[in-house]
XYZ file of C-alpha atoms in Angstrom:
786
model
C -44.847 -34.296 -16.776
C -47.926 -31.932 -17.448
C -47.244 -28.227 -15.885
C -49.363 -26.758 -14.566
C -50.759 -23.733 -14.932
C -54.246 -22.251 -13.667
C -56.528 -22.919 -16.930
C -57.209 -26.563 -17.992
C -57.146 -26.767 -21.675
C -60.017 -28.565 -23.021
C -60.955 -29.121 -26.426
C -63.943 -27.974 -27.697
C -65.408 -27.208 -31.495
C -68.579 -25.283 -29.642
C -67.586 -21.719 -30.350
C -66.478 -23.004 -33.881
C -70.379 -24.806 -34.148
C -72.591 -21.545 -32.654
C -71.048 -19.859 -34.954
C -72.816 -22.593 -37.731
C -75.676 -22.521 -35.869
C -76.142 -18.699 -36.269
C -75.546 -18.710 -39.976
C -77.520 -21.608 -40.812
C -81.026 -19.243 -39.777
C -79.072 -17.194 -42.316
C -80.555 -15.596 -45.018
C -77.536 -17.076 -47.595
C -79.326 -20.329 -48.988
C -75.974 -21.500 -49.289
C -74.121 -20.840 -46.682
C -77.065 -21.809 -44.596
C -77.468 -25.515 -46.384
C -73.269 -26.056 -45.972
C -73.810 -24.707 -42.049
C -76.514 -27.803 -41.305
C -73.936 -30.029 -42.899
C -71.169 -29.387 -40.530
C -74.086 -29.262 -37.342
C -75.501 -33.126 -38.942
C -71.967 -34.539 -39.515
C -70.972 -33.184 -35.868
C -74.097 -34.484 -33.932
C -73.575 -37.839 -33.124
C -70.284 -36.780 -31.772
C -71.095 -34.546 -28.492
C -67.699 -34.570 -27.439
C -67.220 -32.912 -29.336
C -68.970 -29.591 -29.117
C -68.196 -30.662 -25.210
C -65.047 -31.128 -24.853
C -62.685 -33.217 -24.136
C -58.449 -33.493 -22.692
C -58.425 -37.609 -24.669
C -55.582 -36.281 -27.559
C -57.005 -39.708 -28.293
C -59.599 -38.149 -29.607
C -58.073 -35.812 -32.160
C -57.185 -39.064 -33.936
C -60.497 -40.506 -33.879
C -62.481 -37.629 -35.338
C -60.009 -36.455 -38.035
C -62.563 -36.525 -41.056
C -65.284 -34.572 -39.122
C -61.809 -32.402 -37.683
C -61.375 -31.500 -40.977
C -64.770 -31.242 -41.840
C -65.753 -28.381 -39.406
C -62.251 -26.326 -39.949
C -62.682 -26.520 -43.825
C -63.939 -22.849 -44.299
C -60.799 -21.685 -41.877
C -58.458 -23.668 -43.453
C -59.117 -22.878 -47.397
C -57.614 -25.595 -49.633
C -57.325 -22.774 -51.540
C -54.390 -20.823 -49.677
C -53.402 -23.824 -48.123
C -49.873 -24.253 -50.018
C -49.564 -20.043 -48.847
C -50.276 -19.999 -45.390
C -48.714 -21.221 -42.358
C -51.433 -22.403 -40.250
C -52.484 -23.678 -37.215
C -55.321 -25.207 -34.867
C -54.261 -25.677 -31.966
C -54.310 -25.610 -27.927
C -53.147 -21.744 -27.189
C -49.550 -21.414 -26.074
C -49.004 -24.806 -26.280
C -47.060 -27.267 -29.178
C -50.459 -29.549 -29.608
C -51.034 -29.251 -33.473
C -54.007 -30.785 -34.798
C -54.376 -29.346 -38.600
C -52.728 -27.598 -40.117
C -51.835 -26.121 -43.967
C -49.908 -27.742 -46.720
C -47.020 -25.206 -45.989
C -46.676 -25.631 -42.480
C -46.273 -29.394 -43.081
C -43.451 -29.331 -45.241
C -41.532 -27.072 -43.259
C -41.874 -30.060 -40.775
C -41.518 -33.141 -43.273
C -37.814 -30.460 -44.822
C -37.165 -29.915 -40.694
C -37.008 -33.669 -40.465
C -39.353 -36.713 -39.016
C -37.673 -36.412 -35.290
C -38.419 -32.529 -35.222
C -40.532 -31.818 -32.817
C -41.834 -27.799 -33.447
C -41.823 -25.587 -30.280
C -42.006 -22.117 -29.526
C -39.028 -20.844 -28.253
C -39.480 -17.977 -26.621
C -42.035 -19.378 -23.600
C -40.237 -19.920 -20.551
C -41.267 -21.565 -17.150
C -43.478 -18.761 -15.400
C -43.799 -16.261 -17.737
C -46.833 -19.151 -19.758
C -48.619 -19.388 -15.937
C -48.698 -15.602 -15.512
C -50.216 -15.257 -18.987
C -52.613 -17.384 -18.633
C -53.649 -15.403 -15.965
C -53.268 -12.047 -17.580
C -55.974 -14.011 -19.851
C -58.199 -14.243 -16.936
C -57.996 -11.147 -15.420
C -59.671 -9.735 -19.138
C -61.679 -12.156 -19.731
C -63.803 -13.103 -16.931
C -62.463 -10.122 -14.283
C -63.197 -7.560 -17.154
C -59.577 -6.053 -15.822
C -57.885 -4.467 -18.988
C -54.955 -5.542 -18.943
C -51.270 -5.747 -21.630
C -49.316 -9.036 -21.402
C -48.893 -9.178 -25.650
C -45.427 -10.886 -25.871
C -44.183 -12.066 -29.731
C -44.058 -15.681 -29.981
C -41.806 -17.821 -32.834
C -41.500 -20.872 -33.753
C -37.755 -22.087 -35.358
C -37.882 -24.268 -37.929
C -34.443 -25.885 -39.634
C -35.186 -25.590 -43.647
C -34.119 -28.829 -45.691
C -29.715 -27.456 -45.671
C -30.058 -27.138 -41.721
C -30.841 -23.445 -42.752
C -32.449 -22.064 -39.319
C -36.646 -20.206 -40.816
C -37.755 -18.224 -38.197
C -41.744 -17.810 -37.827
C -43.945 -15.102 -36.116
C -46.834 -17.043 -33.975
C -50.293 -14.542 -34.605
C -53.077 -15.806 -32.588
C -56.935 -15.602 -33.298
C -58.381 -16.407 -29.894
C -62.495 -16.633 -31.402
C -62.959 -19.922 -30.323
C -62.107 -19.541 -26.706
C -64.681 -20.218 -23.746
C -62.479 -19.355 -20.214
C -65.650 -20.642 -17.346
C -64.615 -21.088 -13.997
C -63.470 -24.402 -12.436
C -65.567 -24.271 -9.641
C -66.287 -20.806 -7.627
C -63.957 -18.669 -8.347
C -62.396 -16.523 -5.805
C -62.416 -12.349 -5.473
C -59.691 -10.930 -7.196
C -60.289 -6.502 -6.215
C -58.415 -3.409 -8.398
C -55.941 -4.430 -5.046
C -54.982 -7.591 -5.571
C -54.512 -6.353 -9.531
C -52.335 -3.737 -8.065
C -49.815 -5.891 -5.915
C -49.697 -8.473 -8.969
C -48.301 -5.491 -11.073
C -45.669 -4.997 -9.083
C -44.543 -8.590 -8.137
C -44.918 -9.392 -11.699
C -41.492 -12.157 -10.718
C -43.943 -13.702 -7.666
C -45.110 -16.826 -9.070
C -45.934 -17.665 -5.986
C -48.543 -14.886 -5.116
C -50.314 -15.295 -8.750
C -51.293 -18.865 -8.066
C -52.456 -17.235 -4.809
C -54.604 -15.308 -6.386
C -55.113 -16.750 -9.407
C -54.576 -21.019 -8.504
C -53.966 -23.450 -10.780
C -57.049 -25.615 -11.853
C -59.140 -22.773 -11.124
C -60.602 -21.897 -14.894
C -61.167 -23.884 -18.266
C -59.611 -22.421 -21.424
C -62.116 -24.366 -24.110
C -62.313 -24.023 -27.272
C -58.859 -23.781 -29.430
C -56.444 -21.064 -31.251
C -55.792 -20.492 -34.757
C -52.144 -19.969 -35.092
C -50.899 -17.668 -38.262
C -47.526 -17.428 -38.869
C -45.056 -15.356 -40.974
C -41.388 -16.318 -42.413
C -39.854 -12.781 -40.566
C -36.317 -14.847 -40.948
C -34.484 -11.601 -42.258
C -36.099 -9.544 -39.632
C -35.381 -11.690 -36.987
C -32.287 -12.509 -37.158
C -30.462 -8.225 -38.487
C -32.171 -7.901 -35.065
C -29.898 -10.252 -32.826
C -26.806 -9.578 -35.361
C -27.906 -6.462 -33.819
C -28.522 -7.555 -30.103
C -25.219 -9.606 -30.605
C -22.886 -6.775 -31.839
C -24.212 -4.060 -29.029
C -23.850 -6.233 -25.733
C -20.714 -7.899 -26.929
C -17.989 -8.079 -24.879
C -14.121 -7.875 -25.998
C -12.825 -8.316 -22.316
C -14.573 -11.943 -21.665
C -12.968 -12.819 -24.403
C -15.708 -15.198 -26.441
C -15.851 -15.295 -30.220
C -17.929 -12.393 -31.523
C -18.185 -14.254 -35.445
C -19.336 -17.832 -34.160
C -21.653 -16.473 -31.498
C -23.611 -14.532 -35.631
C -22.815 -17.409 -37.561
C -25.182 -19.365 -37.333
C -27.961 -15.946 -37.252
C -25.818 -14.620 -41.085
C -26.205 -18.281 -41.894
C -30.160 -18.098 -41.754
C -30.419 -14.224 -43.402
C -28.471 -15.783 -46.216
C -30.153 -19.429 -46.515
C -26.674 -20.591 -46.724
C -25.490 -23.655 -44.697
C -21.773 -23.736 -46.195
C -21.331 -19.753 -44.649
C -18.505 -19.174 -42.610
C -17.129 -15.854 -41.464
C -13.357 -14.906 -40.598
C -12.024 -10.870 -39.883
C -8.861 -8.420 -41.131
C -7.778 -5.322 -39.066
C -6.040 -3.661 -41.521
C -3.507 -1.406 -39.784
C -3.165 2.149 -41.937
C 0.340 3.405 -40.834
C 2.180 0.480 -41.995
C -1.000 -0.675 -44.445
C -0.905 -4.222 -43.714
C -3.494 -6.792 -43.064
C -3.123 -7.931 -39.617
C -5.184 -10.772 -37.831
C -7.316 -10.476 -34.958
C -6.367 -11.168 -31.608
C -9.404 -13.008 -31.087
C -9.179 -15.994 -30.598
C -10.217 -18.091 -32.312
C -10.944 -15.992 -34.846
C -9.444 -16.710 -38.377
C -9.074 -14.618 -41.854
C -9.256 -16.583 -45.134
C -7.255 -13.276 -46.731
C -4.649 -14.359 -44.833
C -4.618 -17.552 -44.310
C -2.429 -18.808 -41.526
C -0.180 -15.902 -41.856
C -1.049 -13.201 -38.675
C -0.257 -10.504 -41.315
C 0.692 -9.283 -44.907
C 0.744 -6.535 -46.651
C -2.493 -5.407 -48.582
C -1.111 -4.816 -52.083
C 0.438 -9.066 -51.174
C -2.856 -10.497 -50.027
C -5.312 -8.299 -52.584
C -5.398 -7.827 -56.449
C -5.698 -4.355 -58.680
C -9.666 -5.021 -58.271
C -10.133 -5.220 -55.163
C -7.748 -3.105 -53.143
C -9.386 -0.581 -55.250
C -12.869 -1.476 -53.839
C -11.800 -2.256 -50.353
C -9.648 0.285 -49.660
C -10.171 3.465 -51.930
C -14.073 2.962 -52.850
C -14.856 1.565 -49.214
C -17.185 -0.768 -51.206
C -18.219 -5.008 -51.660
C -15.681 -6.663 -53.459
C -17.354 -10.020 -54.577
C -15.717 -13.255 -56.210
C -18.881 -16.153 -57.436
C -16.260 -18.098 -58.328
C -13.639 -18.359 -57.009
C -11.854 -21.044 -59.218
C -13.091 -19.153 -62.401
C -10.818 -16.578 -61.143
C -7.718 -18.645 -59.854
C -7.893 -20.131 -64.131
C -8.069 -16.798 -64.986
C -5.728 -14.883 -62.919
C -2.919 -17.649 -62.949
C -3.423 -18.237 -59.059
C -2.790 -14.720 -58.120
C -3.780 -13.040 -54.958
C -6.553 -13.728 -52.904
C -7.825 -16.186 -55.108
C -4.366 -18.472 -54.293
C -5.299 -18.354 -50.265
C -9.000 -18.198 -50.835
C -8.538 -21.027 -53.709
C -6.048 -23.342 -51.377
C -8.670 -22.985 -48.846
C -11.689 -24.791 -50.864
C -13.845 -21.716 -50.792
C -15.872 -21.442 -53.564
C -17.261 -18.542 -53.014
C -16.371 -15.006 -51.307
C -17.920 -11.283 -50.318
C -15.876 -8.945 -49.118
C -17.239 -6.191 -46.667
C -15.122 -2.834 -46.037
C -15.817 -1.668 -41.955
C -15.068 1.668 -42.594
C -15.418 4.732 -40.673
C -16.047 8.204 -42.408
C -13.978 6.816 -45.356
C -11.410 4.978 -42.402
C -11.754 1.530 -43.042
C -10.500 -0.315 -39.664
C -11.077 -3.980 -41.719
C -12.958 -6.763 -43.566
C -15.688 -8.667 -42.730
C -14.857 -12.375 -44.150
C -17.957 -13.886 -46.412
C -16.708 -17.261 -47.293
C -19.414 -20.417 -48.714
C -18.138 -24.405 -50.430
C -20.071 -22.980 -52.931
C -19.865 -21.679 -56.257
C -22.748 -18.386 -57.181
C -23.601 -19.302 -53.432
C -22.355 -15.242 -52.612
C -23.096 -12.855 -55.421
C -23.100 -9.155 -55.431
C -27.382 -9.002 -54.916
C -27.761 -11.339 -51.968
C -24.839 -8.876 -50.467
C -27.030 -5.450 -50.430
C -28.888 -8.150 -47.757
C -25.049 -6.859 -45.145
C -26.430 -2.752 -45.810
C -28.649 -3.137 -42.593
C -26.775 -4.403 -40.455
C -23.113 -2.558 -41.751
C -23.108 0.045 -39.242
C -23.620 -1.936 -35.654
C -20.539 -4.320 -37.144
C -19.384 -0.219 -37.964
C -19.836 0.467 -34.236
C -18.235 -2.999 -33.031
C -15.553 -3.145 -34.616
C -14.809 0.891 -33.830
C -15.847 -0.430 -29.772
C -13.549 -3.903 -30.494
C -10.250 -0.917 -31.658
C -10.743 1.094 -28.020
C -10.949 -1.926 -26.205
C -7.637 -2.727 -27.398
C -6.135 -0.313 -26.697
C -7.635 -0.369 -23.374
C -5.988 -3.844 -22.549
C -3.015 -2.788 -24.416
C -3.055 0.904 -21.788
C -3.564 -2.038 -19.297
C -0.228 -4.348 -20.097
C 1.971 -1.067 -19.715
C 0.444 0.654 -16.955
C 1.123 -2.836 -15.495
C 4.355 -3.967 -16.633
C 5.521 -0.540 -16.767
C 3.811 2.016 -13.777
C 1.323 -0.361 -12.063
C -1.043 0.453 -9.618
C -1.217 -2.380 -7.022
C -4.399 -4.087 -7.970
C -4.231 -3.092 -3.208
C -5.077 0.541 -4.090
C -6.378 0.465 -6.675
C -9.612 0.848 -5.951
C -8.272 4.466 -4.089
C -7.170 5.476 -7.613
C -10.848 4.652 -9.588
C -12.162 6.701 -6.587
C -10.267 9.598 -7.479
C -10.680 8.947 -10.880
C -14.324 9.024 -10.634
C -14.354 12.407 -9.009
C -12.083 13.613 -11.417
C -14.290 12.848 -14.711
C -17.068 13.509 -12.894
C -15.808 17.109 -11.899
C -15.046 17.430 -15.521
C -17.829 16.848 -16.652
C -19.596 19.602 -14.685
C -17.505 21.852 -16.809
C -15.109 22.517 -14.418
C -10.921 22.008 -14.174
C -10.475 19.145 -12.020
C -6.937 18.748 -11.432
C -6.030 14.337 -9.954
C -5.099 15.159 -5.986
C -2.553 13.171 -4.015
C -2.984 9.545 -3.029
C -2.027 10.090 0.225
C -2.465 6.637 3.141
C -2.098 7.752 7.111
C -1.521 6.015 9.409
C 0.112 2.423 8.151
C 3.042 0.194 9.207
C 5.755 -0.044 6.929
C 7.519 -3.363 6.200
C 10.883 -3.536 4.702
C 13.455 -6.998 3.437
C 15.694 -7.419 1.139
C 18.149 -10.476 -0.385
C 21.483 -8.590 -2.258
C 24.062 -9.702 -3.520
C 27.239 -10.233 -1.492
C 30.065 -8.793 -2.908
C 28.936 -7.138 -5.792
C 30.433 -4.287 -6.685
C 33.893 -5.767 -5.737
C 32.745 -8.947 -8.245
C 32.265 -6.754 -11.042
C 34.957 -4.765 -10.913
C 37.234 -8.005 -11.135
C 34.788 -8.950 -14.212
C 35.636 -6.402 -16.152
C 39.107 -6.097 -15.395
C 39.558 -9.113 -16.662
C 37.647 -8.751 -19.416
C 39.735 -4.766 -20.042
C 42.784 -7.156 -19.441
C 42.202 -9.704 -22.442
C 40.570 -6.400 -24.371
C 43.475 -4.755 -24.070
C 46.600 -7.542 -23.930
C 45.131 -8.659 -27.347
C 45.060 -5.449 -28.347
C 48.835 -5.222 -27.688
C 49.558 -8.997 -29.643
C 47.996 -7.500 -33.468
C 49.923 -4.074 -32.691
C 53.353 -5.964 -31.947
C 52.757 -8.484 -35.289
C 52.130 -4.772 -37.203
C 54.891 -2.871 -35.686
C 57.529 -5.786 -36.811
C 56.677 -5.864 -41.020
C 55.818 -1.430 -40.781
C 58.453 0.255 -38.255
C 56.825 3.248 -37.478
C 56.920 4.918 -33.800
C 52.783 5.430 -33.785
C 52.841 1.568 -33.285
C 55.793 1.498 -30.477
C 53.866 4.778 -28.793
C 50.118 3.025 -29.210
C 52.034 -0.111 -27.355
C 53.392 2.206 -24.959
C 49.841 3.616 -24.018
C 48.252 -0.093 -24.434
C 50.918 -0.635 -21.035
C 50.096 1.705 -19.230
C 46.399 0.635 -19.288
C 47.334 -2.799 -18.253
C 49.962 -1.641 -15.262
C 46.970 0.617 -13.747
C 44.451 -1.574 -14.062
C 45.942 -5.286 -12.656
C 45.581 -4.523 -9.112
C 42.224 -2.766 -8.989
C 39.538 -1.017 -11.308
C 39.871 2.823 -10.268
C 36.611 4.916 -11.264
C 37.088 6.453 -14.533
C 40.089 3.206 -16.566
C 36.483 1.440 -18.008
C 35.983 4.926 -19.406
C 39.487 6.141 -20.537
C 39.986 2.147 -21.397
C 37.240 2.105 -23.802
C 37.689 5.903 -25.302
C 40.829 5.147 -26.463
C 39.765 2.156 -27.942
C 37.088 3.749 -29.837
C 39.738 6.767 -30.991
C 42.741 5.355 -30.914
C 42.279 1.829 -31.628
C 39.340 1.078 -34.106
C 40.512 3.249 -37.034
C 44.151 2.057 -36.616
C 42.340 -1.717 -36.995
C 40.428 -0.810 -39.815
C 43.119 0.981 -41.828
C 45.299 -2.921 -40.792
C 42.408 -4.688 -42.408
C 43.450 -4.678 -45.599
C 46.762 -5.054 -44.516
C 49.151 -8.539 -45.417
C 46.250 -11.685 -44.834
C 48.451 -12.588 -40.773
C 47.812 -9.227 -39.989
C 44.200 -9.152 -40.913
C 43.372 -12.819 -39.754
C 44.307 -11.477 -36.087
C 41.595 -8.103 -36.414
C 39.244 -10.746 -37.326
C 39.629 -12.785 -34.740
C 39.783 -10.145 -32.444
C 37.205 -8.454 -33.565
C 35.039 -11.840 -33.566
C 35.642 -11.575 -29.739
C 34.095 -7.950 -29.203
C 30.565 -7.634 -27.673
C 28.345 -6.398 -30.873
C 26.440 -3.900 -27.920
C 28.625 -3.013 -25.464
C 31.678 -2.400 -28.094
C 34.142 -4.324 -25.915
C 34.656 -7.473 -24.305
C 32.500 -8.819 -22.363
C 32.564 -12.530 -21.304
C 33.039 -12.758 -17.916
C 30.727 -9.717 -17.330
C 28.338 -11.359 -19.889
C 28.690 -14.308 -17.282
C 27.932 -12.323 -14.033
C 25.051 -10.484 -15.249
C 23.878 -13.348 -16.092
C 23.775 -14.815 -12.910
C 22.406 -11.904 -11.273
C 19.873 -11.607 -13.739
C 19.340 -15.301 -13.572
C 18.706 -15.015 -9.438
C 16.364 -11.960 -9.786
C 14.103 -13.458 -11.792
C 13.739 -16.662 -10.065
C 13.845 -14.721 -6.271
C 11.634 -12.684 -7.460
C 9.328 -15.612 -9.429
C 9.444 -16.863 -5.794
C 8.153 -14.229 -3.773
C 5.433 -12.646 -6.375
C 2.988 -16.079 -6.481
C 3.823 -16.279 -1.763
C 2.381 -12.645 -1.631
C -1.013 -13.914 -3.742
C -1.183 -15.430 -0.851
C -0.422 -13.045 1.356
C -2.293 -10.328 -0.037
C -5.576 -13.334 1.258
C -4.546 -13.159 4.735
C -5.303 -9.405 4.332
C -4.720 -6.571 1.526
C -1.598 -4.799 1.725
C 0.641 -2.839 -0.693
C 3.005 -4.233 -1.550
C 6.204 -3.277 -4.326
C 9.653 -5.040 -5.247
C 12.738 -4.045 -7.315
C 15.885 -5.564 -8.416
C 19.220 -3.753 -7.898
C 21.749 -6.647 -7.608
C 19.626 -8.817 -5.783
C 15.319 -8.094 -4.858
C 14.027 -5.497 -1.997
C 10.220 -5.171 -1.274
C 7.906 -2.678 0.673
C 4.994 -3.659 1.911
C 2.467 -1.130 4.029
C -0.127 -2.689 5.712
C -3.430 -0.775 7.402
C -7.056 0.268 7.755
C -6.204 3.118 4.590
C -4.695 0.517 2.505
C -8.495 -2.110 2.631
C -11.735 -0.370 1.730
C -13.360 -3.711 2.456
C -12.161 -5.656 5.264
C -11.089 -3.889 8.824
C -7.536 -3.543 10.357
C -6.644 -5.433 13.457
C -3.313 -5.771 14.565
C -2.914 -9.480 14.382
C -2.683 -8.359 10.628
C 0.510 -6.880 11.187
C 1.314 -9.465 12.765
C 1.232 -12.179 10.212
C 2.458 -10.458 7.389
C 5.458 -10.029 9.734
C 5.741 -13.679 10.729
C 5.234 -14.143 6.424
C 8.019 -12.289 5.822
C 10.469 -14.036 7.486
C 9.028 -16.608 5.597
C 8.766 -15.913 2.729
C 12.881 -14.662 3.113
C 13.965 -17.753 4.624
C 12.799 -19.658 1.363
C 14.340 -16.811 -0.864
C 17.735 -17.701 0.607
C 16.850 -21.825 -0.043
C 16.011 -20.936 -3.238
C 18.971 -19.463 -4.353
C 20.827 -21.550 -3.210
C 18.931 -23.905 -5.096
C 19.638 -22.415 -7.886
C 23.604 -21.805 -7.163
C 25.025 -25.239 -8.558
C 23.696 -23.379 -12.243
C 24.682 -19.673 -11.790
C 27.762 -19.560 -14.803
C 29.705 -17.217 -11.533
C 28.219 -18.500 -7.588
C 27.321 -15.616 -5.951
C 26.429 -15.391 -2.360
C 23.705 -13.603 -0.777
C 22.603 -12.447 2.711
C 18.917 -11.343 4.016
C 17.817 -8.404 5.948
C 14.658 -7.496 7.433
C 14.187 -3.995 9.050
C 11.265 -3.650 11.818
C 10.347 -0.294 12.412
C 7.351 -0.543 14.815
C 6.374 3.127 14.035
C 3.043 3.909 11.635
C 3.198 6.314 8.740
C 1.879 8.134 6.256
C 2.846 6.676 2.284
C 2.434 8.880 -0.810
C 2.251 8.415 -4.084
C 4.579 10.233 -6.021
C 2.919 11.061 -9.612
C 6.333 12.797 -11.521
C 7.337 9.420 -9.729
C 4.503 7.056 -10.643
C 5.783 5.439 -7.273
C 4.743 5.140 -3.164
C 6.781 7.431 -0.989
C 6.765 8.124 2.613
C 5.284 11.420 3.218
C 6.587 13.943 5.801
C 10.184 14.898 7.058
C 9.338 13.012 10.365
C 8.706 9.762 8.230
C 11.600 10.019 6.294
C 14.056 8.759 8.962
C 12.630 5.438 8.274
C 14.385 5.879 4.182
C 17.111 7.386 5.713
C 17.527 3.748 8.038
C 16.801 1.499 4.650
C 19.362 3.350 2.662
C 22.305 2.263 5.336
C 21.729 -0.050 7.083
C 22.754 -2.305 4.762
C 26.533 -1.593 4.918
C 26.278 -1.082 8.848
C 29.089 -2.703 10.720
C 28.664 -4.939 14.363
C 29.547 -2.058 17.328
C 33.267 -1.448 18.074
C 34.676 -3.979 14.735
C 35.262 -4.053 11.314
C 32.141 -6.911 11.638
C 29.796 -6.411 8.323
C 25.725 -6.670 10.001
C 25.037 -8.675 6.885
C 26.063 -12.351 6.560
C 25.201 -15.073 3.970
C 23.996 -18.032 5.730
C 22.364 -15.524 7.727
C 18.498 -13.565 8.290
C 19.504 -9.952 9.912
C 16.477 -8.341 11.522
C 17.497 -4.493 12.293
C 14.898 -2.956 15.395
C 15.362 -0.725 17.528
C 12.634 -1.013 20.013
C 13.270 -4.306 22.798
C 9.534 -5.453 22.522
C 9.990 -6.012 18.538
C 13.026 -7.679 20.123
C 10.840 -10.319 21.921
C 8.058 -10.995 18.965
C 10.325 -11.348 16.458
C 12.569 -13.842 19.238
C 9.009 -16.073 19.582
C 8.877 -15.730 15.599
C 12.370 -17.462 15.015
C 12.316 -20.009 17.872
C 8.382 -21.069 15.965
C 10.428 -21.276 12.606
C 12.666 -23.211 13.863
C 10.843 -25.917 15.643
C 9.670 -25.713 11.862
C 12.648 -26.214 10.104
C 13.703 -22.475 8.893
C 16.591 -21.900 11.614
C 19.351 -23.130 12.835
C 20.234 -22.936 16.712
C 22.398 -20.135 15.736
C 21.090 -16.663 17.028
C 23.106 -13.697 18.132
C 21.728 -10.620 18.757
C 24.504 -7.870 18.080
C 24.605 -4.053 18.469
C 24.970 -2.116 15.072
C 27.869 0.674 14.786
C 26.094 4.494 15.118
C 24.790 5.573 11.416
C 24.665 9.078 9.908
C 21.303 10.495 11.868
C 20.189 7.249 13.288
C 21.394 5.231 16.818
C 21.169 2.512 18.937
C 19.289 0.287 16.264
C 20.807 -3.940 17.017
C 19.754 -6.617 15.159
C 18.629 -11.030 15.586
C 21.287 -12.585 13.193
C 19.559 -16.289 12.926
C 21.545 -19.376 11.398
C 19.017 -20.095 8.172
C 18.709 -23.638 7.225
C 19.248 -24.818 3.994
C 17.266 -27.581 2.108
C 18.353 -29.079 -1.212
C 14.387 -30.342 -1.979
C 11.572 -27.485 -1.868
C 9.747 -26.786 1.067
C 5.380 -26.952 0.601
C 4.342 -23.712 0.269
C 1.992 -23.388 3.048
C 2.421 -20.694 5.145
C 1.849 -20.269 8.817
C -0.046 -17.887 10.679
C 0.139 -16.297 13.612
C -2.807 -17.927 15.495
C -0.661 -20.986 14.136
C 2.179 -19.112 16.137
C -0.630 -18.505 19.728
C -1.410 -22.506 18.909
C 2.116 -23.876 19.231
C 2.764 -21.243 22.535
C -0.216 -22.667 24.514
C 0.009 -26.663 23.166
């Protein structure tokens, strides 16, 4: 499909022939005679002067066209000049120098030269500028540099800059042209991207471009690829995950003229004096081969070590195989030889004498890389160093971000506020002030709290400790009794007496100091004796060895029952945290809110929602209702997650769940010292007091604990909260989350807190996982209206 342009191109040799006519009238008889000869030869073919668009005429009149262009394409320079005759800004070429033809032949029979940076729309505007300049008389500068990118016989891309000679061109109107004023030109200049406007002022085919252009081309491969490499290194984004070496590898091939060239990179760790593979995906090191790291003194020979690390100069291996044989396969030649590398160049990336890493250039042919062509790196090494330094900074930032996220995370929902404060802090610092990072406070937010706690965790942990200590002390007693049979020493009797006392002390229950007392006794009194007795007879040595084999190295005590308990708690926490975190992603889409969860003997979570939290959305009460409904459903899902994993536990631990409903909004403040949010103000502290005490509370007038396995407890203070949550429970009951066992109880007064009530709702358990669908407040409203 032919492109629509303001200029209708017509091939014509009129202006060239006019010059020959002038020469024919000149005083130089030889030139005049030759000019008349050319004019006479063209005379039978008036279409060459009048102009034509039929491209087949180029072949038909090839002989006379060659004659017309002979002076422009001197046979003496044809093997050296890269030159063509063509239509302007077009790939239609009808005459070329010998060198240009050889370049095309090397590119292959199917290669068609194409101007690389002539974008769609730009060619139309450029043609308009030509018309404004040469027909309307305005002086506009819209020169652009154009290139041909043509591969050579080895497939290496070469770059040729095009310079146009438009001496033989004419611009004439096609009919009556539109009037163009200075105001029109001013409007066009401020709307350079508005192609429709340009077409309105200078419509398609409104002018005729009559003639041809001479294109002179120059091989600028080195300059072009150096510029390209610089640009790639400057704009390369570490965080995008792109492999920047792959992106510049083709440019390096063009720079060195080597189709078999490959790039590698290795980092240098100055602290550990070792080479390390890069973080970036796909970037390999030929020095390391398949290793992730290796000490420099083992991966390099002495000469390479001295050049790269001491002198910060290039190390070149022109013939890897020759060096491999000479050194009998020593480093680094063995790794290179094993990878079928024939020549290599290692360029140190250093800043102020400190090595950062090494750029690796390798080739599959001997002598491809050498100390002479290695000098080509001189112009781009500063940019490689700059890119490496930037990547190191970004890598450090990424590491800091991971630490921040894993250790002292700022929740994404409130990160915007921290960023605002950080920007203010930096701005104040640049202005020469001494800023301090102000505290982050969110006012008028609604709190939500929930926990799923392991029941009787302290008692079960103490029982596990009691069993381990009993077994350990019994084993110690057995060893000492055997020792006493062959070594009648009073000290052994005294030790057995003390062991028996400790056994009696922990038989029924574990006291608060029992564990530490027994640990100290074993460490100070038993271990030294057993160490001495280890050189005794074989039977005693065997018993002590068996005892030691049961000691856990990390705790220094028997750890079987406690390990089972700890592993069971860890398994529960990990499972519940995974379910909660995944569901939180969905909850954040309802309305951004602050969320934190932490592991104890179970999982606790805090949420705060309100207009202060979100920088973009407007808060409305429906979003609080949505989050409350989501929390209620999620607690049931967590209970079910525990129910399904309980058979896998080494200790069959039970859990109990609780939600605290707090109807009053409050303020939260980020505590810099603790790196976490906490409620702000004395009045709001009541909320924290309730949170810490309710799970240990009792039903009023009884000794019955509020929380129970199999029931979700919702603690509240106001009647409207009761009505709201009963509505939610009935709705979720219809969805299979609760059974009909629902009761309302009053709590025994807590210290400083009274008047609390609770709903206890029986949870339905499922062997199969329910779908990830969560129900919104609007679903509830729709259900109630049905």
